[in-house]
């Protein structure tokens, strides 16, 4: 396949950030710290938000027109942080412009559109990666390193819980609209579904999920998700994602992996330091590598050498979407849903 | 009355597996150490003469699981109170038969679900019941034993009763729906050694239990608990319970270990047995509790085969 690289190997890659919400700040900071890429501009449908973000980033160019940004010769790539339902058309536009893409998770909110996006980047010969940032955090890499080193033998059972309190805005938040976010399984559940699949080194075959509108009965998404994944090799995983736990000052990150030769644990109370003050108890997170920066490097590696083994492949991104879709479907039906069904349904 | 010493017949020395002998290893020492009990007789199998002995108030039943329900029924009909090793019966139908006779005779029939008497768990039961976390809506539990001899009957039959009883005791909410997976990861035989139970209870509470037996681990005594914990999430808080605590942790040149002082879970189980007999009330847990657990275990087997959730009959519909 022809390589349509738009950069030479010495100049930093010009990257525009599309969608100036809160997660864009993390990507912007990673770009700011990178010698291999630079923030070339901000795109947002809201001119006020775009200009404010551009000013905060030191006066980079901004626009409300993605096509205009993509037409710039000094822009080689985009990091997209827009609401989930916009991912597909924006990704297609970036592929058509021949640029590289780091897409905030989920890649898209349907399996068919995720596949179409991957196909479009294949055809363009550019790199698309979904930002499953948890893969790049120290805790996830510690677990992965241990498993890769054979510490537990063949991993057969994994538990991953990310439990926190409410972090979203009010009822107007797009995340709370399943038509816009795809539901919580697509929005946040995919983080865990992707990570345990990566740890277990096995292919998921079915999902049994239960969801709960914990914070308010009127929620149309499930702020608490419990997802069981069964794998082709016989392994099992139980993932919990919550924005309905209390108090929000004490988030829980719990990992348990049992393997044929041992057990690995990151207990909930092994994560951070507990701070008890007059105003309550909170958690002090440990100093850690910036997962967004590590992820940026992985994406830049893929752009520099598309043939090299990737930290997160396009197929991984499609699989995560399929797992998220299967989760939402399983909650709706109250029964397990096979990956074959959601993958085949997407082909039909 | 409560100070009366109760005569105990130890009946049967069998278990779920060739080297499982809870009578000898757990109940005998606990009865001997307990001031409220006096072991007056031992028998390997059921005989009319053993049950006719007026010195026997309580029969501790550890006969082979396939004949256990019959032995318990005979003891109850002979007017004796019964402590019965887990599982009380291998099927819900057998358990229900036992519970019916217990209700009819008014004798105490205590299934040996002793983990609910663990000091952390007993405290948590009180806290949850008292509303410390508000209205509970989810429980996550792990009960992973390391090493020891795998049970030929499978670890679902062998172990699941313990975390199931704890979850039911913590929440007080019966199970209505069961989805489950059974696996064999560590055992060379064909029996299951890992079960995942996804339960839907009354009032919409959900629970998930992992239970099984891994290979041996250096820091865990053979057949000891490598992971034993519960998390109860409620409308107003979360209770994290690690049943490897309370513990004084000992670190030496060899593998670490831990120790604690005070009555063990089996000692506290016998406290309950004595108190129930003395008060003339059903024990807690009761035979009826064991019936519900047996129903859940039956449903786990059905679901594991079908790959779909199984709805339990509602209480009173049996």
XYZ file of C-alpha atoms in Angstrom:
666
model
C 0.000 0.000 0.000
C 1.250 3.451 -0.820
C 2.266 5.481 2.150
C 0.739 8.926 1.979
C 2.836 10.443 4.682
C 2.309 14.157 4.829
C 5.215 14.830 7.147
C 8.923 14.557 6.882
C 10.725 12.767 9.670
C 12.256 15.792 11.307
C 9.569 18.440 11.731
C 7.039 17.898 14.520
C 3.701 16.625 13.232
C 1.085 19.372 13.122
C -2.013 18.194 14.987
C -5.367 19.924 15.276
C -7.669 19.207 18.162
C -11.284 18.906 17.144
C -13.762 19.520 19.943
C -12.585 21.770 22.760
C -14.229 20.010 25.699
C -12.541 18.948 28.922
C -10.811 15.872 27.526
C -9.172 18.072 24.846
C -7.136 19.743 27.579
C -5.459 16.426 28.392
C -4.575 15.820 24.752
C -3.402 19.421 24.391
C -1.109 19.063 27.396
C 0.351 15.870 25.934
C 0.989 17.642 22.639
C 2.573 20.529 24.504
C 5.043 18.181 26.129
C 5.909 16.301 22.945
C 8.927 17.017 20.759
C 7.469 14.900 17.967
C 4.168 16.722 17.504
C 2.765 20.172 18.030
C -0.666 21.673 18.468
C -1.405 23.311 15.116
C -4.902 24.563 15.842
C -8.298 24.154 17.447
C -11.546 23.298 15.720
C -14.892 23.602 17.453
C -18.414 24.271 16.183
C -18.639 26.930 18.909
C -16.470 29.903 17.908
C -16.239 31.188 21.460
C -15.016 27.872 22.797
C -12.577 27.451 19.889
C -11.034 30.860 20.311
C -10.778 30.538 24.076
C -9.011 27.181 23.770
C -6.711 28.565 21.074
C -5.804 31.528 23.249
C -5.181 29.285 26.235
C -2.866 27.191 24.062
C -0.692 30.210 23.329
C -2.521 31.681 20.374
C -2.708 28.800 17.908
C -5.079 29.203 14.925
C -8.731 28.289 15.436
C -11.691 27.706 13.199
C -15.241 26.386 13.252
C -14.673 24.707 9.871
C -12.966 21.322 10.017
C -12.418 21.293 6.226
C -10.483 24.535 6.484
C -8.193 23.099 9.154
C -7.652 19.867 7.264
C -6.743 21.792 4.119
C -3.753 23.376 5.832
C -0.498 21.827 4.608
C 1.066 22.063 8.076
C -1.692 19.907 9.552
C -0.921 16.218 9.282
C -3.255 14.773 11.850
C -6.195 15.358 14.158
C -7.187 14.401 17.661
C -10.974 14.322 17.870
C -12.726 14.941 21.186
C -16.266 15.633 20.014
C -19.507 13.992 21.198
C -19.674 10.319 20.289
C -22.404 10.557 17.616
C -20.220 12.916 15.560
C -17.239 10.542 15.481
C -18.208 8.738 12.289
C -18.720 11.720 9.951
C -15.688 13.541 11.347
C -13.496 10.451 10.990
C -14.658 9.978 7.408
C -13.835 13.602 6.634
C -10.346 13.226 8.098
C -9.728 9.991 6.187
C -10.859 11.671 2.985
C -8.406 14.505 3.660
C -5.588 11.950 3.949
C -4.742 12.838 7.555
C -4.054 10.656 10.582
C -6.536 10.376 13.435
C -6.517 9.782 17.167
C -10.205 9.421 18.027
C -11.462 9.700 21.581
C -13.164 6.457 22.516
C -15.431 5.049 21.302
C -14.250 4.997 17.692
C -17.943 5.258 16.720
C -21.173 4.103 18.347
C -22.107 1.329 15.907
C -20.104 -1.634 14.653
C -20.961 -0.902 11.013
C -19.723 2.672 11.231
C -16.588 1.611 13.126
C -15.788 -0.841 10.348
C -16.472 1.785 7.692
C -14.097 4.219 9.388
C -11.324 1.627 9.593
C -11.857 0.748 5.928
C -11.661 4.435 4.990
C -8.308 4.857 6.729
C -7.021 1.649 5.162
C -7.941 3.043 1.774
C -6.335 6.393 2.561
C -3.192 4.733 3.913
C -3.280 6.827 7.075
C -3.396 5.809 10.720
C -6.511 5.687 12.875
C -6.285 4.872 16.561
C -8.991 4.975 19.233
C -7.966 6.636 22.485
C -8.436 3.833 24.979
C -6.242 5.755 27.365
C -6.471 3.273 30.234
C -4.190 0.946 28.280
C -1.473 3.551 28.759
C -1.846 4.190 32.474
C 0.786 2.850 34.870
C -1.636 0.553 36.694
C -2.807 -1.090 33.462
C 0.743 -1.466 32.201
C 1.860 -2.951 35.515
C -0.866 -5.571 35.246
C -0.097 -6.182 31.592
C 3.653 -6.447 32.223
C 3.064 -9.013 34.974
C 0.771 -11.104 32.777
C 3.161 -10.818 29.823
C 5.962 -12.002 32.093
C 3.984 -15.126 32.957
C 3.439 -14.122 36.588
C 0.027 -15.793 36.808
C 0.412 -18.365 34.038
C -2.532 -18.263 31.668
C -4.947 -15.606 32.945
C -8.428 -17.125 33.273
C -10.410 -14.659 35.346
C -10.161 -10.892 35.486
C -12.048 -8.383 37.542
C -11.759 -4.678 36.805
C -13.800 -2.074 38.646
C -13.644 1.666 38.044
C -16.105 3.116 40.484
C -16.611 6.799 40.914
C -19.217 9.406 41.606
C -21.007 11.854 39.381
C -18.632 13.840 37.133
C -21.036 14.876 34.379
C -22.883 18.183 33.970
C -26.657 18.467 34.374
C -29.489 16.946 32.354
C -28.373 18.818 29.237
C -25.136 16.786 28.974
C -24.926 14.884 25.679
C -23.421 11.935 27.527
C -26.780 11.367 29.196
C -28.552 11.062 25.835
C -28.121 7.494 24.556
C -28.737 8.653 20.993
C -25.706 10.925 21.246
C -23.339 8.902 23.442
C -24.428 5.387 22.481
C -25.092 4.803 26.162
C -22.659 4.444 29.052
C -21.330 1.129 27.729
C -20.095 2.893 24.586
C -18.991 5.990 26.438
C -17.033 4.549 29.376
C -17.709 0.819 29.434
C -15.452 0.387 26.409
C -12.436 1.441 28.500
C -12.795 -1.629 30.707
C -13.989 -3.999 27.996
C -10.947 -3.121 25.910
C -8.502 -3.313 28.797
C -9.527 -6.726 30.146
C -9.555 -8.127 26.605
C -6.041 -6.794 26.162
C -4.924 -8.309 29.504
C -6.520 -11.689 28.870
C -5.043 -11.920 25.336
C -8.157 -13.696 24.182
C -11.078 -12.989 21.881
C -14.441 -12.153 23.468
C -17.369 -14.303 22.388
C -20.276 -13.097 24.501
C -21.386 -10.439 26.976
C -23.905 -10.612 29.811
C -24.476 -7.177 31.293
C -26.626 -5.498 33.871
C -27.145 -1.787 34.135
C -28.612 0.513 36.694
C -29.807 4.113 36.706
C -28.461 4.724 40.193
C -28.174 8.472 40.548
C -31.692 9.168 39.268
C -34.514 6.923 38.134
C -35.073 9.228 35.148
C -31.594 8.652 33.691
C -31.771 7.156 30.219
C -28.251 5.746 30.509
C -26.942 3.311 33.111
C -24.543 5.181 35.363
C -23.627 1.807 36.887
C -22.659 -1.010 34.520
C -21.683 -4.558 35.276
C -20.372 -6.475 32.304
C -19.437 -10.138 32.122
C -17.363 -11.144 29.120
C -16.710 -14.707 28.098
C -13.687 -15.477 25.918
C -12.993 -18.011 23.184
C -10.256 -19.657 25.238
C -12.585 -20.103 28.221
C -11.523 -17.089 30.293
C -14.066 -14.866 32.060
C -14.026 -11.197 32.979
C -16.242 -9.078 35.208
C -16.067 -5.315 34.638
C -17.808 -2.640 36.653
C -18.008 0.976 35.546
C -19.748 3.434 37.791
C -20.572 7.094 38.015
C -23.193 6.304 40.621
C -21.032 5.516 43.630
C -20.783 7.686 46.686
C -18.923 9.586 47.841
C -17.310 10.953 44.681
C -14.218 11.883 46.694
C -13.247 8.209 47.057
C -13.051 6.565 43.655
C -12.258 2.884 43.492
C -9.941 1.147 41.085
C -9.883 -2.567 41.732
C -8.089 -5.271 39.756
C -8.025 -9.015 40.372
C -6.574 -11.452 37.855
C -6.467 -15.171 38.574
C -4.329 -17.342 36.358
C -3.366 -20.965 36.138
C -0.241 -20.250 38.212
C -1.173 -17.408 40.511
C -3.292 -14.472 41.518
C -2.602 -10.789 40.896
C -4.340 -7.980 42.738
C -4.514 -4.222 42.782
C -6.845 -3.952 45.758
C -9.177 -0.986 45.997
C -7.282 0.181 49.073
C -3.944 -0.290 47.330
C -4.676 2.582 45.018
C -3.428 5.928 46.288
C -3.227 7.322 49.769
C -6.167 8.046 51.988
C -6.423 11.603 53.223
C -8.689 12.221 56.169
C -9.423 15.854 56.909
C -12.061 17.974 58.637
C -14.037 17.983 55.385
C -14.030 14.239 54.907
C -12.011 11.402 53.455
C -10.480 11.561 50.002
C -8.001 9.728 47.876
C -4.624 11.086 46.875
C -3.700 9.544 43.536
C -0.072 8.470 43.173
C 2.262 10.360 40.911
C 2.173 8.578 37.583
C 3.187 8.828 33.964
C 0.795 10.912 31.882
C -1.275 8.270 30.102
C -2.277 10.762 27.431
C 1.371 11.455 26.643
C 2.225 7.742 26.506
C -0.772 7.226 24.241
C 0.282 10.120 22.004
C 3.692 8.526 21.589
C 2.113 5.209 20.647
C 0.013 6.967 18.004
C 3.032 8.859 16.674
C 4.954 5.556 16.533
C 2.199 4.075 14.392
C 2.264 7.105 12.090
C 6.055 6.923 11.789
C 5.987 3.214 10.977
C 2.528 1.908 10.080
C 3.915 -1.589 9.560
C 5.217 -1.913 13.133
C 3.232 -3.725 15.818
C 0.731 -1.256 17.263
C -0.185 -0.668 20.881
C -3.827 -0.282 19.846
C -4.935 -1.554 16.468
C -7.965 -0.481 14.411
C -9.339 -4.005 14.947
C -9.053 -3.461 18.727
C -11.099 -0.275 18.342
C -13.830 -2.059 16.373
C -13.860 -4.875 18.931
C -14.333 -2.370 21.754
C -17.305 -0.842 19.939
C -18.766 -4.318 19.396
C -18.368 -5.098 23.107
C -20.071 -1.833 24.012
C -22.942 -2.496 21.624
C -23.310 -6.059 22.959
C -23.402 -4.680 26.502
C -26.214 -2.236 25.751
C -28.135 -4.955 23.923
C -27.644 -7.450 26.755
C -28.963 -4.990 29.334
C -31.995 -4.331 27.144
C -32.724 -8.041 26.698
C -31.645 -9.328 30.104
C -29.728 -12.076 28.352
C -26.232 -12.724 27.038
C -25.403 -11.402 23.575
C -22.787 -12.948 21.317
C -20.126 -10.895 19.586
C -20.986 -12.788 16.413
C -24.461 -11.328 16.509
C -23.341 -7.719 16.788
C -20.560 -8.225 14.242
C -22.815 -10.049 11.756
C -25.642 -7.599 12.306
C -23.229 -4.875 11.284
C -22.379 -6.675 8.057
C -26.009 -7.263 7.077
C -31.695 -23.237 80.698
C -29.149 -21.446 78.581
C -26.379 -22.848 80.746
C -27.440 -26.434 80.191
C -24.819 -28.647 78.611
C -26.139 -30.360 75.518
C -25.118 -33.915 74.691
C -23.749 -34.314 71.176
C -23.715 -37.328 68.876
C -21.135 -37.010 66.122
C -22.761 -38.816 63.207
C -20.647 -39.548 60.155
C -17.143 -38.470 59.195
C -17.587 -37.957 55.467
C -17.538 -34.919 53.213
C -17.406 -33.804 49.595
C -14.167 -35.576 48.785
C -11.832 -38.276 50.036
C -10.024 -36.197 52.639
C -12.803 -33.816 53.677
C -13.733 -34.626 57.274
C -15.278 -31.551 58.875
C -16.563 -33.660 61.767
C -13.078 -34.565 62.913
C -11.303 -31.402 61.808
C -13.836 -28.680 62.626
C -16.874 -29.697 64.647
C -15.311 -32.122 67.148
C -12.682 -29.650 68.393
C -15.248 -26.845 68.484
C -17.761 -28.952 70.459
C -15.000 -30.030 72.857
C -13.905 -26.459 73.420
C -17.448 -25.138 73.904
C -18.779 -25.068 77.477
C -22.337 -25.636 76.292
C -21.725 -28.993 74.660
C -20.502 -32.417 75.666
C -19.670 -35.025 73.035
C -21.368 -38.188 74.352
C -21.297 -40.498 71.343
C -19.822 -41.072 67.922
C -21.180 -43.159 65.060
C -20.083 -43.550 61.489
C -23.595 -44.267 60.294
C -27.197 -43.888 61.275
C -28.569 -46.429 63.774
C -31.809 -46.369 65.743
C -29.961 -47.074 68.977
C -27.718 -44.035 68.571
C -30.709 -41.793 68.032
C -32.585 -43.361 70.932
C -29.901 -42.379 73.433
C -31.559 -39.863 75.812
C -28.169 -38.320 76.565
C -28.067 -37.057 72.974
C -29.653 -33.635 72.483
C -27.855 -32.627 69.308
C -26.716 -34.664 66.324
C -23.824 -33.302 64.309
C -24.408 -34.761 60.853
C -21.506 -35.323 58.483
C -22.656 -38.452 56.686
C -21.972 -38.673 52.953
C -23.836 -35.924 51.098
C -26.014 -38.302 49.095
C -27.445 -39.800 52.331
C -27.260 -36.651 54.420
C -30.847 -35.463 54.014
C -32.193 -38.859 55.138
C -29.948 -38.811 58.208
C -31.047 -35.305 59.186
C -34.708 -36.218 58.763
C -34.247 -39.315 60.964
C -32.497 -37.291 63.667
C -35.196 -34.603 63.650
C -37.942 -37.231 63.802
C -36.143 -38.785 66.784
C -36.594 -35.418 68.514
C -32.966 -34.332 68.218
C -31.609 -30.956 67.230
C -29.246 -31.055 64.270
C -26.083 -29.343 63.122
C -25.593 -30.348 59.506
C -22.430 -29.986 57.499
C -22.657 -28.021 54.259
C -24.156 -28.615 51.852
C -27.264 -29.586 53.771
C -28.444 -31.430 50.660
C -27.310 -31.844 47.079
C -30.603 -30.698 45.560
C -33.241 -28.134 46.454
C -35.848 -30.887 46.607
C -33.892 -32.762 49.292
C -33.242 -29.556 51.206
C -36.953 -28.702 51.126
C -37.782 -32.142 52.502
C -35.412 -31.527 55.426
C -36.785 -28.040 56.059
C -40.348 -29.324 56.121
C -39.483 -31.890 58.792
C -37.571 -29.271 60.795
C -40.628 -27.009 60.739
C -42.947 -29.878 61.610
C -40.874 -31.153 64.556
C -39.908 -27.720 65.836
C -36.341 -28.939 66.340
C -33.347 -26.757 65.512
C -31.766 -27.636 62.149
C -28.676 -25.495 61.691
C -26.831 -25.690 58.360
C -23.118 -25.087 58.943
C -22.893 -21.830 57.003
C -20.282 -20.605 59.436
C -18.706 -17.854 57.331
C -21.543 -15.483 58.208
C -20.190 -15.574 61.772
C -16.823 -14.163 60.663
C -16.184 -11.074 62.815
C -15.936 -8.745 59.792
C -19.040 -10.217 58.182
C -21.105 -10.284 61.365
C -20.305 -6.608 61.913
C -21.148 -5.789 58.289
C -24.497 -7.558 58.560
C -25.399 -5.277 61.424
C -24.137 -2.192 59.629
C -26.046 -2.896 56.418
C -29.208 -3.812 58.288
C -28.841 -0.567 60.231
C -28.748 1.508 57.038
C -25.072 2.509 57.147
C -24.868 2.468 53.334
C -28.483 3.399 52.757
C -30.420 1.032 50.520
C -28.004 -1.565 49.177
C -28.226 -2.098 45.403
C -25.201 -4.215 44.529
C -22.873 -6.744 46.159
C -19.655 -8.074 44.663
C -18.060 -11.097 46.281
C -14.932 -13.179 45.749
C -14.365 -16.476 47.534
C -11.201 -18.051 46.167
C -9.575 -20.923 48.006
C -5.990 -21.861 47.146
C -4.635 -25.399 47.209
C -5.937 -28.388 49.106
C -7.684 -31.348 47.547
C -10.182 -30.460 44.803
C -13.684 -31.650 45.532
C -14.766 -34.400 43.131
C -18.299 -32.972 43.366
C -17.020 -29.653 42.043
C -16.317 -26.463 43.943
C -19.768 -25.046 43.193
C -21.277 -27.776 45.376
C -18.421 -27.521 47.838
C -17.905 -23.790 48.360
C -20.671 -21.692 46.783
C -22.914 -22.093 49.804
C -20.544 -19.934 51.883
C -20.505 -16.700 49.848
C -24.158 -17.223 48.892
C -25.128 -17.427 52.537
C -23.079 -14.327 53.332
C -24.629 -12.290 50.501
C -28.121 -13.358 51.556
C -27.362 -12.641 55.213
C -25.867 -9.229 54.361
C -28.805 -8.090 52.261
C -31.791 -10.056 53.536
C -32.997 -10.161 49.913
C -33.950 -13.392 48.189
C -32.694 -14.228 44.721
C -35.105 -14.152 41.799
C -32.872 -14.639 38.777
C -29.629 -16.523 38.173
C -27.110 -16.400 35.349
C -23.964 -18.451 35.818
C -20.839 -19.817 34.209
C -18.954 -22.896 35.415
C -15.329 -23.546 34.462
C -12.496 -25.945 35.155
C -9.218 -24.055 35.282
C -6.984 -25.688 37.852
C -8.279 -29.171 38.553
C -7.069 -32.154 36.535
C -10.399 -33.918 36.945
C -13.540 -32.962 35.099
C -15.239 -31.279 38.057
C -15.813 -27.532 38.023
C -13.385 -25.476 40.078
C -14.595 -21.964 39.288
C -18.086 -20.532 39.240
C -19.360 -17.072 38.385
C -22.812 -16.297 39.735
C -24.796 -13.278 38.552
C -27.826 -12.921 40.785
C -30.791 -10.590 40.697
C -32.481 -10.222 44.065
C -35.667 -8.698 45.367
C -35.845 -4.901 45.149
C -33.578 -4.938 42.100
C -30.384 -5.596 44.034
C -27.794 -7.379 41.909
C -24.904 -9.449 43.140
C -21.975 -11.193 41.551
C -20.027 -13.969 43.225
C -16.832 -15.580 42.029
C -16.086 -18.802 43.874
C -13.525 -21.493 43.272
C -10.260 -23.193 44.106
C -6.998 -22.070 42.506
C -3.698 -23.882 42.704
C -1.683 -23.526 45.902
C -0.172 -20.136 46.751
C 2.810 -19.515 49.005
C 1.080 -17.029 51.305
C -2.079 -19.074 51.761
C -2.245 -22.242 53.865
C -3.439 -25.253 51.828
C -7.225 -25.028 51.328
C -7.129 -21.551 52.877
C -8.824 -18.490 51.460
C -6.623 -16.523 49.069
C -9.298 -13.915 48.359
C -12.389 -13.503 50.483
C -14.153 -10.178 50.233
C -17.450 -8.412 49.743
C -18.328 -4.943 48.527
C -21.787 -3.634 49.320
C -22.806 -0.549 47.333
C -25.728 1.403 48.676
C -27.674 4.540 47.954
C -25.650 6.416 50.564
C -22.311 4.691 50.763
C -20.105 1.696 50.146
C -18.932 -0.982 52.535
C -15.709 -2.776 51.603
C -15.207 -5.926 53.577
C -11.966 -7.894 53.425
C -12.488 -11.137 55.301
C -8.744 -11.756 55.470
C -8.981 -9.189 58.260
C -8.873 -8.549 61.147
C -5.340 -9.867 61.101
C -2.001 -9.453 62.707
C 0.303 -10.011 59.752
C 3.464 -11.979 60.378
C 6.366 -11.568 57.968
C 9.325 -13.860 58.340
C 11.934 -15.572 56.198
C 9.318 -17.984 54.888
C 5.901 -17.107 53.476
C 3.897 -14.475 55.336
C 1.000 -15.484 57.542
C -1.514 -13.824 59.790
C -3.112 -14.457 63.120
C -5.995 -13.260 65.248
C -7.352 -13.909 68.695
C -10.799 -14.997 69.750
C -13.550 -17.343 68.779
C -13.509 -18.712 65.251
C -16.458 -18.906 62.890
C -17.263 -22.511 63.875
C -17.169 -21.576 67.577
C -19.674 -18.816 66.885
C -21.782 -21.227 64.843
C -22.010 -23.420 67.932
C -22.952 -20.381 70.034
C -25.913 -19.934 67.698
C -26.781 -23.629 67.896
C -26.792 -23.507 71.680
C -28.754 -20.268 71.837
C -31.414 -21.516 69.398
C -31.867 -24.772 71.299
C -31.998 -22.954 74.629
C -34.540 -20.429 73.375
C -36.609 -22.975 71.484
C -36.418 -20.900 68.291
C -35.280 -21.703 64.747
C -31.597 -21.111 64.171
C -30.210 -18.416 61.940
C -29.267 -19.607 59.368
C -32.169 -22.023 59.237
C -32.970 -25.050 57.123
C -35.191 -22.747 55.049
C -32.138 -20.608 54.271
C -30.345 -23.732 53.068
C -33.303 -24.527 50.805
C -33.016 -21.161 49.076
C -29.283 -21.624 48.618
C -29.874 -25.099 47.153
C -32.430 -23.577 44.750
C -29.838 -21.046 43.626
C -27.188 -23.745 43.149
C -29.651 -25.829 41.121
C -30.389 -22.776 38.959
C -26.654 -22.142 38.538
C -26.263 -25.611 37.039
C -29.227 -25.094 34.720
C -27.994 -21.680 33.599
C -24.418 -22.877 33.108
C -25.692 -25.511 30.693
C -28.273 -23.388 28.870
C -26.218 -20.197 28.758
C -29.287 -18.165 29.665
C -30.653 -16.708 32.906
C -32.979 -18.835 35.042
C -35.888 -17.413 37.044
C -36.441 -18.923 40.486
C -39.870 -19.818 41.782
C -41.197 -17.120 44.071
C -41.374 -17.803 47.786
C -44.508 -19.715 48.707
C -45.034 -21.038 45.186
C -43.234 -24.282 45.925
